[in-house]
Amino acid sequence: MSNELIATGGFVVLFALMAVRVPIGIAMGIVGIGGFASVVGWKPALNLLAQSPISTVTDFNLTLIPFFVLMGVLATNSGMSSELFRAGRAWLGGFKGGLGLASVGACGGFAAICGSSVATAATMTKIAYPEMKDAGYSDKAATGIIAAGGTLGILIPPSVVLAIYGFMTETDIGELFIAGVVPGILAVLMYMLTVRFWYGRQLPAAAPFRLSEGLAALRGVWAVGLLFLAVILSIYFGIVTATEAAAAGALLTAIIGFMRGRLTMTSLMDSLVEALRTSVAIYVVLIGATLFGYFLAITQVPQEITAFLTELGAGRYGTLALILLLFLVMGCFLDAMAMIILMIPIVFPVITQLGFDPIWFGVIVVMTVELGLITPPVGMNVYVINSIASRVSLVTIFKGVLPFVTIDIVRLLLLIAFPAIVLWLPGSMN
């Protein structure tokens, strides 16, 4: 049996397993070992199964994932998210649609210490949605703003998805984090402009701005600013690696939580258990992806796809457009992490062959994956919001995010046209 036929059969089995709700990490592991055995035999495949999970779990570069997950859980349980929203409301609430602007700002701030889009969307739904409804916001506007703001969680560093991309492509994770800063700020500003000018006429203003209230609210968000600056600046100036920054960030979050009386030993233990569960789930996916990657390598699928796409004659940007379109289509059916893990081993060789910068492509592909979080039929952020605000229909939430999908596409085109927006900050790192 030819390698091409084995690879095709592997993908068919993979999608069949995913269709019957087998977790993607398990599905990729099954196909990876089975496919590898079909090519080289069961003894090498079983040796691979014995060695690969251990090497993945003990990889030093990946230890930043549980630390950043723990940092986000501790920040949530310390009440930092609600303080961000209160500060945004105090400073922006007097504008037309001020609560919507505050929600976007709070999503961006929480993303800077969380790294998860789903967690950002869930947390802000609990905090911001009731206040927006009480202020007279429609369900469509309120949930659409939160769903879009939640996508910032996988772009603004520390981003778990960017870390996984760096691991899979052997790209410096610290540089990837720094590269996400400017596009993340740009995303926040463009979302705010969308709220102001798309929904502005429909949205009410909150209480007039009072400087005393604004200054008082800022006293509650110093912890978030300290955590973000400590992590990002230490990476930017080369003081620590991304992994060391993650460990320090988790420890600093715990210390701040105890100092402010927001964390107890009980809540710390609950946070550790929650972070452990999330980290184990991520590691299972990574182990499956590694096994699947060996299967792809032995069948030479990436090399053949690279040759096929480069021989199409579509040019560098034409080929890039095809790859991003594929991500957009798959985003309708897979979540963000699944797309990155499944597709990057296949398309990354094409990107390097075409001469694109891997750091720039990492940010571009994460922005493309963002769209999958708010587009049907999967739209993970939309389903998370629906599970909390259950009386709001999925259709209503999807309608609410349409303006933000449009602005996301504009932002994506802008960064493709001007790569320096992504690359100038990591290019100036020590």
CSV table of C-alpha atoms in Angstrom, one decimal:
chain,number,residue,atom,x,y,z
A,1,MET,CA,0.0,0.0,0.0
A,2,SER,CA,1.4,3.4,-1.0
A,3,ASN,CA,2.2,6.1,1.6
A,4,GLU,CA,-0.3,8.4,-0.1
A,5,LEU,CA,-3.1,6.0,0.4
A,6,ILE,CA,-2.2,5.3,4.0
A,7,ALA,CA,-2.1,9.0,4.7
A,8,THR,CA,-5.5,9.6,3.0
A,9,GLY,CA,-6.9,6.7,5.0
A,10,GLY,CA,-5.4,8.2,8.2
A,11,PHE,CA,-7.2,11.5,7.6
A,12,VAL,CA,-10.5,9.8,6.9
A,13,VAL,CA,-10.2,7.8,10.1
A,14,LEU,CA,-9.2,11.0,12.1
A,15,PHE,CA,-12.2,13.0,10.9
A,16,ALA,CA,-14.5,10.0,11.5
A,17,LEU,CA,-13.3,9.7,15.1
A,18,MET,CA,-13.8,13.4,15.6
A,19,ALA,CA,-17.3,13.2,14.1
A,20,VAL,CA,-18.3,10.7,16.8
A,21,ARG,CA,-16.9,12.9,19.5
A,22,VAL,CA,-13.6,11.2,20.3
A,23,PRO,CA,-11.4,13.9,21.8
A,24,ILE,CA,-9.0,15.2,19.2
A,25,GLY,CA,-5.9,14.3,21.2
A,26,ILE,CA,-7.0,10.7,21.6
A,27,ALA,CA,-8.1,10.6,17.9
A,28,MET,CA,-4.7,12.0,16.6
A,29,GLY,CA,-2.8,9.6,18.9
A,30,ILE,CA,-4.8,6.5,17.6
A,31,VAL,CA,-4.3,7.5,13.9
A,32,GLY,CA,-0.7,8.5,14.5
A,33,ILE,CA,0.3,5.1,16.0
A,34,GLY,CA,-1.9,3.1,13.7
A,35,GLY,CA,-0.6,4.9,10.6
A,36,PHE,CA,3.0,4.8,11.7
A,37,ALA,CA,2.6,1.0,12.3
A,38,SER,CA,1.1,0.6,8.8
A,39,VAL,CA,4.3,2.1,7.3
A,40,VAL,CA,7.2,0.7,9.5
A,41,GLY,CA,5.6,-2.0,11.6
A,42,TRP,CA,4.1,-2.3,15.1
A,43,LYS,CA,7.4,-2.7,17.1
A,44,PRO,CA,8.7,0.7,16.1
A,45,ALA,CA,5.2,2.2,16.6
A,46,LEU,CA,5.0,0.8,20.1
A,47,ASN,CA,8.5,2.1,20.9
A,48,LEU,CA,7.3,5.5,19.7
A,49,LEU,CA,4.2,5.3,21.9
A,50,ALA,CA,6.4,4.5,24.9
A,51,GLN,CA,8.9,7.3,24.3
A,52,SER,CA,7.0,10.2,22.7
A,53,PRO,CA,4.6,11.0,25.5
A,54,ILE,CA,7.4,11.1,28.1
A,55,SER,CA,9.5,13.5,25.9
A,56,THR,CA,6.5,15.8,25.4
A,57,VAL,CA,5.6,16.0,29.0
A,58,THR,CA,9.2,16.6,30.1
A,59,ASP,CA,9.9,19.2,27.5
A,60,PHE,CA,11.1,22.2,29.4
A,61,ASN,CA,9.7,24.7,26.9
A,62,LEU,CA,6.2,23.4,27.5
A,63,THR,CA,6.2,23.9,31.2
A,64,LEU,CA,5.1,27.5,30.6
A,65,ILE,CA,1.7,26.2,29.7
A,66,PRO,CA,0.6,24.9,33.1
A,67,PHE,CA,2.2,28.0,34.7
A,68,PHE,CA,0.2,30.4,32.5
A,69,VAL,CA,-2.9,28.4,33.0
A,70,LEU,CA,-2.4,28.6,36.7
A,71,MET,CA,-1.8,32.4,36.5
A,72,GLY,CA,-5.1,32.8,34.7
A,73,VAL,CA,-7.1,30.7,37.1
A,74,LEU,CA,-5.6,32.5,40.1
A,75,ALA,CA,-6.3,35.9,38.5
A,76,THR,CA,-9.9,34.9,38.0
A,77,ASN,CA,-10.4,33.6,41.5
A,78,SER,CA,-8.8,36.7,42.9
A,79,GLY,CA,-11.5,38.9,41.3
A,80,MET,CA,-9.2,40.8,39.0
A,81,SER,CA,-11.6,40.5,36.1
A,82,SER,CA,-14.4,42.4,37.9
A,83,GLU,CA,-11.9,45.2,38.8
A,84,LEU,CA,-10.9,45.6,35.2
A,85,PHE,CA,-14.6,46.0,34.2
A,86,ARG,CA,-15.2,48.5,37.0
A,87,ALA,CA,-12.2,50.6,35.9
A,88,GLY,CA,-13.3,50.5,32.3
A,89,ARG,CA,-16.8,51.5,33.3
A,90,ALA,CA,-15.5,54.4,35.4
A,91,TRP,CA,-13.4,55.8,32.6
A,92,LEU,CA,-15.5,55.0,29.5
A,93,GLY,CA,-19.0,54.7,30.8
A,94,GLY,CA,-19.8,58.3,30.1
A,95,PHE,CA,-19.4,57.8,26.3
A,96,LYS,CA,-22.2,56.5,24.1
A,97,GLY,CA,-22.0,52.8,24.4
A,98,GLY,CA,-19.6,53.2,27.3
A,99,LEU,CA,-20.3,49.8,28.9
A,100,GLY,CA,-19.6,48.1,25.6
A,101,LEU,CA,-16.3,49.9,25.4
A,102,ALA,CA,-15.5,49.0,29.0
A,103,SER,CA,-16.3,45.3,28.2
A,104,VAL,CA,-13.8,45.3,25.3
A,105,GLY,CA,-11.2,47.0,27.4
A,106,ALA,CA,-11.8,44.5,30.3
A,107,CYS,CA,-11.5,41.6,27.9
A,108,GLY,CA,-8.2,42.9,26.6
A,109,GLY,CA,-6.9,43.4,30.1
A,110,PHE,CA,-8.0,40.0,31.3
A,111,ALA,CA,-6.5,38.4,28.2
A,112,ALA,CA,-3.2,39.8,29.2
A,113,ILE,CA,-3.1,37.7,32.3
A,114,CYS,CA,-5.3,34.7,31.2
A,115,GLY,CA,-4.3,33.5,27.8
A,116,SER,CA,-7.6,31.7,27.1
A,117,SER,CA,-10.4,33.0,24.9
A,118,VAL,CA,-13.0,30.7,26.3
A,119,ALA,CA,-12.1,31.8,29.9
A,120,THR,CA,-12.2,35.4,28.9
A,121,ALA,CA,-15.6,35.1,27.3
A,122,ALA,CA,-17.1,33.1,30.2
A,123,THR,CA,-15.7,35.5,32.9
A,124,MET,CA,-16.9,38.7,31.1
A,125,THR,CA,-20.3,37.2,30.4
A,126,LYS,CA,-20.9,36.8,34.2
A,127,ILE,CA,-19.6,40.3,34.9
A,128,ALA,CA,-20.5,42.6,32.0
A,129,TYR,CA,-23.6,41.0,30.5
A,130,PRO,CA,-26.0,41.7,33.5
A,131,GLU,CA,-24.8,45.3,33.7
A,132,MET,CA,-25.3,45.9,30.0
A,133,LYS,CA,-28.8,44.4,30.1
A,134,ASP,CA,-29.7,46.6,33.1
A,135,ALA,CA,-28.4,49.6,31.1
A,136,GLY,CA,-30.8,48.9,28.2
A,137,TYR,CA,-28.4,47.0,25.8
A,138,SER,CA,-30.0,44.6,23.4
A,139,ASP,CA,-29.1,40.9,23.7
A,140,LYS,CA,-27.5,41.0,20.3
A,141,ALA,CA,-25.3,44.0,21.1
A,142,ALA,CA,-24.3,42.8,24.6
A,143,THR,CA,-23.4,39.2,23.7
A,144,GLY,CA,-21.8,40.1,20.4
A,145,ILE,CA,-19.5,42.6,22.1
A,146,ILE,CA,-18.5,40.0,24.8
A,147,ALA,CA,-18.0,37.2,22.2
A,148,ALA,CA,-15.7,39.3,20.1
A,149,GLY,CA,-13.8,40.7,23.1
A,150,GLY,CA,-13.2,37.1,24.3
A,151,THR,CA,-11.2,36.3,21.2
A,152,LEU,CA,-8.5,38.6,22.4
A,153,GLY,CA,-7.5,35.8,24.9
A,154,ILE,CA,-5.5,33.8,22.3
A,155,LEU,CA,-3.8,36.8,20.7
A,156,ILE,CA,-2.7,39.1,23.6
A,157,PRO,CA,0.2,37.5,25.4
A,158,PRO,CA,0.5,35.3,27.3
A,159,SER,CA,-1.3,33.1,24.8
A,160,VAL,CA,-1.5,29.3,25.2
A,161,VAL,CA,-2.2,28.9,21.5
A,162,LEU,CA,0.8,31.0,20.5
A,163,ALA,CA,2.9,28.9,22.9
A,164,ILE,CA,1.7,25.7,21.2
A,165,TYR,CA,2.4,27.1,17.8
A,166,GLY,CA,5.9,28.0,18.9
A,167,PHE,CA,6.5,24.5,20.3
A,168,MET,CA,5.2,22.8,17.1
A,169,THR,CA,7.3,25.0,14.7
A,170,GLU,CA,10.3,25.4,17.0
A,171,THR,CA,9.8,29.2,16.9
A,172,ASP,CA,11.0,31.3,19.9
A,173,ILE,CA,7.9,31.6,22.2
A,174,GLY,CA,9.2,34.8,23.8
A,175,GLU,CA,9.4,36.5,20.4
A,176,LEU,CA,5.9,35.2,19.5
A,177,PHE,CA,4.5,36.7,22.7
A,178,ILE,CA,6.1,40.1,22.1
A,179,ALA,CA,4.9,40.0,18.4
A,180,GLY,CA,1.3,39.7,19.7
A,181,VAL,CA,1.4,42.9,21.7
A,182,VAL,CA,0.9,45.5,19.0
A,183,PRO,CA,-1.7,43.4,17.0
A,184,GLY,CA,-3.5,42.8,20.3
A,185,ILE,CA,-3.6,46.6,21.1
A,186,LEU,CA,-4.8,47.2,17.5
A,187,ALA,CA,-7.6,44.6,18.0
A,188,VAL,CA,-8.8,46.3,21.2
A,189,LEU,CA,-8.9,49.7,19.5
A,190,MET,CA,-10.7,48.4,16.4
A,191,TYR,CA,-13.2,46.6,18.5
A,192,MET,CA,-13.9,49.8,20.4
A,193,LEU,CA,-14.3,51.7,17.2
A,194,THR,CA,-16.8,49.1,16.0
A,195,VAL,CA,-18.8,49.4,19.3
A,196,ARG,CA,-18.7,53.2,19.0
A,197,PHE,CA,-19.7,53.6,15.4
A,198,TRP,CA,-21.6,50.5,14.5
A,199,TYR,CA,-23.7,50.2,17.7
A,200,GLY,CA,-23.2,53.7,18.9
A,201,ARG,CA,-26.6,55.1,18.1
A,202,GLN,CA,-28.4,52.1,19.6
A,203,LEU,CA,-26.5,52.1,22.9
A,204,PRO,CA,-27.1,54.3,25.9
A,205,ALA,CA,-24.6,56.3,27.9
A,206,ALA,CA,-23.9,55.4,31.5
A,207,ALA,CA,-23.2,57.8,34.3
A,208,PRO,CA,-21.2,61.0,33.5
A,209,PHE,CA,-17.5,60.7,34.0
A,210,ARG,CA,-16.1,61.7,37.4
A,211,LEU,CA,-12.4,61.9,37.9
A,212,SER,CA,-12.5,60.8,41.5
A,213,GLU,CA,-14.3,57.6,40.6
A,214,GLY,CA,-11.9,57.0,37.7
A,215,LEU,CA,-8.9,57.4,40.0
A,216,ALA,CA,-10.5,55.2,42.6
A,217,ALA,CA,-11.2,52.5,40.1
A,218,LEU,CA,-7.5,52.5,38.9
A,219,ARG,CA,-6.4,51.6,42.4
A,220,GLY,CA,-8.1,48.2,41.8
A,221,VAL,CA,-6.3,47.3,38.6
A,222,TRP,CA,-2.7,47.9,39.6
A,223,ALA,CA,-2.3,44.2,40.1
A,224,VAL,CA,-3.2,43.4,36.4
A,225,GLY,CA,-0.8,46.1,35.1
A,226,LEU,CA,2.0,44.8,37.4
A,227,LEU,CA,1.5,41.2,36.3
A,228,PHE,CA,1.4,42.1,32.6
A,229,LEU,CA,4.4,44.4,32.7
A,230,ALA,CA,6.4,41.9,34.9
A,231,VAL,CA,5.9,39.1,32.4
A,232,ILE,CA,6.1,40.9,29.1
A,233,LEU,CA,8.9,43.4,30.0
A,234,SER,CA,11.1,40.7,31.5
A,235,ILE,CA,10.7,38.7,28.3
A,236,TYR,CA,11.3,41.7,26.0
A,237,PHE,CA,14.5,42.8,27.8
A,238,GLY,CA,15.8,39.3,27.8
A,239,ILE,CA,15.9,39.1,31.6
A,240,VAL,CA,14.1,35.7,31.7
A,241,THR,CA,12.8,33.1,29.2
A,242,ALA,CA,9.1,32.8,28.5
A,243,THR,CA,9.0,29.7,30.8
A,244,GLU,CA,10.7,31.5,33.7
A,245,ALA,CA,8.3,34.5,33.2
A,246,ALA,CA,5.3,32.1,33.3
A,247,ALA,CA,6.5,30.6,36.6
A,248,ALA,CA,7.2,34.0,38.1
A,249,GLY,CA,3.8,35.3,36.9
A,250,ALA,CA,1.9,32.5,38.5
A,251,LEU,CA,3.8,33.0,41.8
A,252,LEU,CA,3.3,36.7,41.7
A,253,THR,CA,-0.4,36.3,41.1
A,254,ALA,CA,-0.7,34.0,44.1
A,255,ILE,CA,1.3,36.5,46.3
A,256,ILE,CA,-0.9,39.4,45.2
A,257,GLY,CA,-4.1,37.4,45.8
A,258,PHE,CA,-3.0,36.6,49.4
A,259,MET,CA,-1.8,40.1,50.1
A,260,ARG,CA,-5.1,41.5,49.1
A,261,GLY,CA,-7.1,38.9,51.0
A,262,ARG,CA,-8.7,37.6,47.8
A,263,LEU,CA,-7.1,34.1,48.0
A,264,THR,CA,-7.3,31.6,50.8
A,265,MET,CA,-5.6,28.2,51.1
A,266,THR,CA,-8.9,26.6,50.0
A,267,SER,CA,-9.3,28.7,46.9
A,268,LEU,CA,-5.6,28.2,46.2
A,269,MET,CA,-6.1,24.4,46.2
A,270,ASP,CA,-9.2,24.8,44.0
A,271,SER,CA,-7.1,26.9,41.6
A,272,LEU,CA,-4.4,24.3,41.5
A,273,VAL,CA,-6.8,21.5,40.8
A,274,GLU,CA,-8.6,23.5,38.0
A,275,ALA,CA,-5.2,24.4,36.4
A,276,LEU,CA,-4.1,20.8,36.6
A,277,ARG,CA,-7.2,19.6,34.8
A,278,THR,CA,-6.8,22.2,32.1
A,279,SER,CA,-3.1,21.5,31.7
A,280,VAL,CA,-3.6,17.7,31.5
A,281,ALA,CA,-6.2,18.2,28.7
A,282,ILE,CA,-3.8,20.4,26.8
A,283,TYR,CA,-0.9,17.9,27.2
A,284,VAL,CA,-3.1,15.0,26.0
A,285,VAL,CA,-3.8,17.0,22.8
A,286,LEU,CA,-0.1,17.8,22.4
A,287,ILE,CA,0.9,14.1,22.8
A,288,GLY,CA,-1.6,13.1,20.2
A,289,ALA,CA,-0.4,15.8,17.9
A,290,THR,CA,3.2,14.7,18.3
A,291,LEU,CA,2.3,11.1,17.4
A,292,PHE,CA,0.3,12.3,14.5
A,293,GLY,CA,3.2,14.4,13.4
A,294,TYR,CA,5.5,11.3,13.2
A,295,PHE,CA,2.9,9.6,11.1
A,296,LEU,CA,2.8,12.6,8.7
A,297,ALA,CA,6.6,12.7,8.6
A,298,ILE,CA,6.9,9.0,7.7
A,299,THR,CA,4.4,9.3,4.9
A,300,GLN,CA,6.0,12.6,3.7
A,301,VAL,CA,2.6,14.3,3.4
A,302,PRO,CA,4.0,17.8,4.3
A,303,GLN,CA,6.6,17.6,1.7
A,304,GLU,CA,4.1,16.5,-1.0
A,305,ILE,CA,1.7,19.3,0.0
A,306,THR,CA,4.5,21.8,-0.1
A,307,ALA,CA,5.5,20.7,-3.6
A,308,PHE,CA,1.9,20.8,-4.8
A,309,LEU,CA,1.1,24.3,-3.5
A,310,THR,CA,4.4,25.8,-4.6
A,311,GLU,CA,3.9,24.4,-8.1
A,312,LEU,CA,0.3,25.8,-8.5
A,313,GLY,CA,1.7,29.1,-9.7
A,314,ALA,CA,-0.5,31.2,-7.4
A,315,GLY,CA,2.5,33.2,-6.1
A,316,ARG,CA,3.4,33.7,-2.4
A,317,TYR,CA,0.4,35.7,-1.4
A,318,GLY,CA,-2.0,33.6,-3.5
A,319,THR,CA,-0.8,30.5,-1.7
A,320,LEU,CA,-1.0,32.2,1.6
A,321,ALA,CA,-4.6,33.2,0.8
A,322,LEU,CA,-5.4,29.5,0.1
A,323,ILE,CA,-3.9,28.4,3.4
A,324,LEU,CA,-5.8,31.1,5.4
A,325,LEU,CA,-9.0,30.3,3.6
A,326,LEU,CA,-8.5,26.6,4.6
A,327,PHE,CA,-8.2,27.8,8.2
A,328,LEU,CA,-11.3,29.9,7.9
A,329,VAL,CA,-13.3,26.9,6.6
A,330,MET,CA,-12.0,24.5,9.2
A,331,GLY,CA,-12.7,27.1,11.9
A,332,CYS,CA,-16.4,26.5,11.2
A,333,PHE,CA,-16.0,22.9,12.5
A,334,LEU,CA,-12.9,22.8,14.8
A,335,ASP,CA,-11.9,24.8,17.9
A,336,ALA,CA,-8.8,27.0,17.9
A,337,MET,CA,-6.3,24.6,19.5
A,338,ALA,CA,-7.5,21.7,17.3
A,339,MET,CA,-6.9,23.7,14.1
A,340,ILE,CA,-3.4,24.8,15.2
A,341,ILE,CA,-2.4,21.3,16.2
A,342,LEU,CA,-3.9,19.6,13.1
A,343,MET,CA,-2.9,22.0,10.4
A,344,ILE,CA,0.4,23.6,11.4
A,345,PRO,CA,2.5,20.5,10.7
A,346,ILE,CA,1.0,20.3,7.2
A,347,VAL,CA,1.2,24.0,6.1
A,348,PHE,CA,4.2,25.3,8.0
A,349,PRO,CA,6.7,23.7,5.6
A,350,VAL,CA,4.9,25.6,2.8
A,351,ILE,CA,5.2,28.9,4.6
A,352,THR,CA,8.9,28.5,5.2
A,353,GLN,CA,9.4,27.4,1.6
A,354,LEU,CA,7.7,30.6,0.4
A,355,GLY,CA,9.9,32.7,2.6
A,356,PHE,CA,7.4,34.1,5.1
A,357,ASP,CA,8.6,34.9,8.6
A,358,PRO,CA,7.4,32.2,11.1
A,359,ILE,CA,6.8,34.7,13.8
A,360,TRP,CA,4.6,36.9,11.6
A,361,PHE,CA,2.8,33.8,10.3
A,362,GLY,CA,2.1,32.7,13.9
A,363,VAL,CA,0.3,35.9,14.7
A,364,ILE,CA,-1.6,35.9,11.3
A,365,VAL,CA,-2.7,32.3,11.8
A,366,VAL,CA,-3.9,32.9,15.4
A,367,MET,CA,-5.9,35.9,14.1
A,368,THR,CA,-7.4,33.7,11.5
A,369,VAL,CA,-8.2,31.1,14.1
A,370,GLU,CA,-9.9,33.8,16.2
A,371,LEU,CA,-12.6,34.1,13.6
A,372,GLY,CA,-13.5,30.4,14.2
A,373,LEU,CA,-14.3,31.3,17.8
A,374,ILE,CA,-17.2,33.5,16.8
A,375,THR,CA,-18.4,32.0,13.4
A,376,PRO,CA,-21.0,29.2,13.0
A,377,PRO,CA,-21.5,26.4,13.4
A,378,VAL,CA,-18.9,25.8,16.2
A,379,GLY,CA,-18.1,29.3,17.4
A,380,MET,CA,-16.8,28.2,20.8
A,381,ASN,CA,-17.1,31.6,22.4
A,382,VAL,CA,-20.7,31.9,21.3
A,383,TYR,CA,-21.6,28.5,22.8
A,384,VAL,CA,-19.9,29.5,26.1
A,385,ILE,CA,-21.9,32.7,26.3
A,386,ASN,CA,-25.1,30.9,25.5
A,387,SER,CA,-24.4,28.4,28.3
A,388,ILE,CA,-24.3,31.2,30.8
A,389,ALA,CA,-26.9,33.6,29.3
A,390,SER,CA,-29.1,30.7,28.3
A,391,ARG,CA,-32.2,32.8,27.4
A,392,VAL,CA,-30.3,34.4,24.5
A,393,SER,CA,-30.4,32.3,21.4
A,394,LEU,CA,-27.4,31.2,19.4
A,395,VAL,CA,-28.7,33.0,16.4
A,396,THR,CA,-28.9,36.3,18.3
A,397,ILE,CA,-25.3,36.0,19.5
A,398,PHE,CA,-24.1,35.1,16.0
A,399,LYS,CA,-25.9,38.2,14.6
A,400,GLY,CA,-24.2,40.3,17.2
A,401,VAL,CA,-20.7,39.3,16.3
A,402,LEU,CA,-21.1,40.0,12.5
A,403,PRO,CA,-19.7,43.5,12.7
A,404,PHE,CA,-16.7,42.3,14.6
A,405,VAL,CA,-16.1,39.5,12.0
A,406,THR,CA,-16.0,42.2,9.4
A,407,ILE,CA,-13.5,44.3,11.3
A,408,ASP,CA,-11.4,41.1,12.0
A,409,ILE,CA,-11.0,40.5,8.3
A,410,VAL,CA,-10.0,44.1,7.8
A,411,ARG,CA,-7.4,43.8,10.5
A,412,LEU,CA,-6.1,40.6,9.1
A,413,LEU,CA,-5.6,42.2,5.7
A,414,LEU,CA,-3.9,45.1,7.3
A,415,LEU,CA,-1.3,42.9,9.0
A,416,ILE,CA,-0.7,40.9,5.8
A,417,ALA,CA,-0.1,44.1,3.9
A,418,PHE,CA,2.2,45.6,6.5
A,419,PRO,CA,4.1,42.8,8.3
A,420,ALA,CA,6.2,45.4,10.2
A,421,ILE,CA,3.2,46.0,12.5
A,422,VAL,CA,3.9,42.5,13.8
A,423,LEU,CA,7.7,42.3,13.5
A,424,TRP,CA,9.1,45.6,14.6
A,425,LEU,CA,8.6,45.0,18.3
A,426,PRO,CA,10.2,41.5,18.5
A,427,GLY,CA,12.9,42.8,16.1
A,428,SER,CA,13.9,45.3,18.8
A,429,MET,CA,14.2,42.7,21.6
A,430,ASN,CA,17.5,42.2,23.5
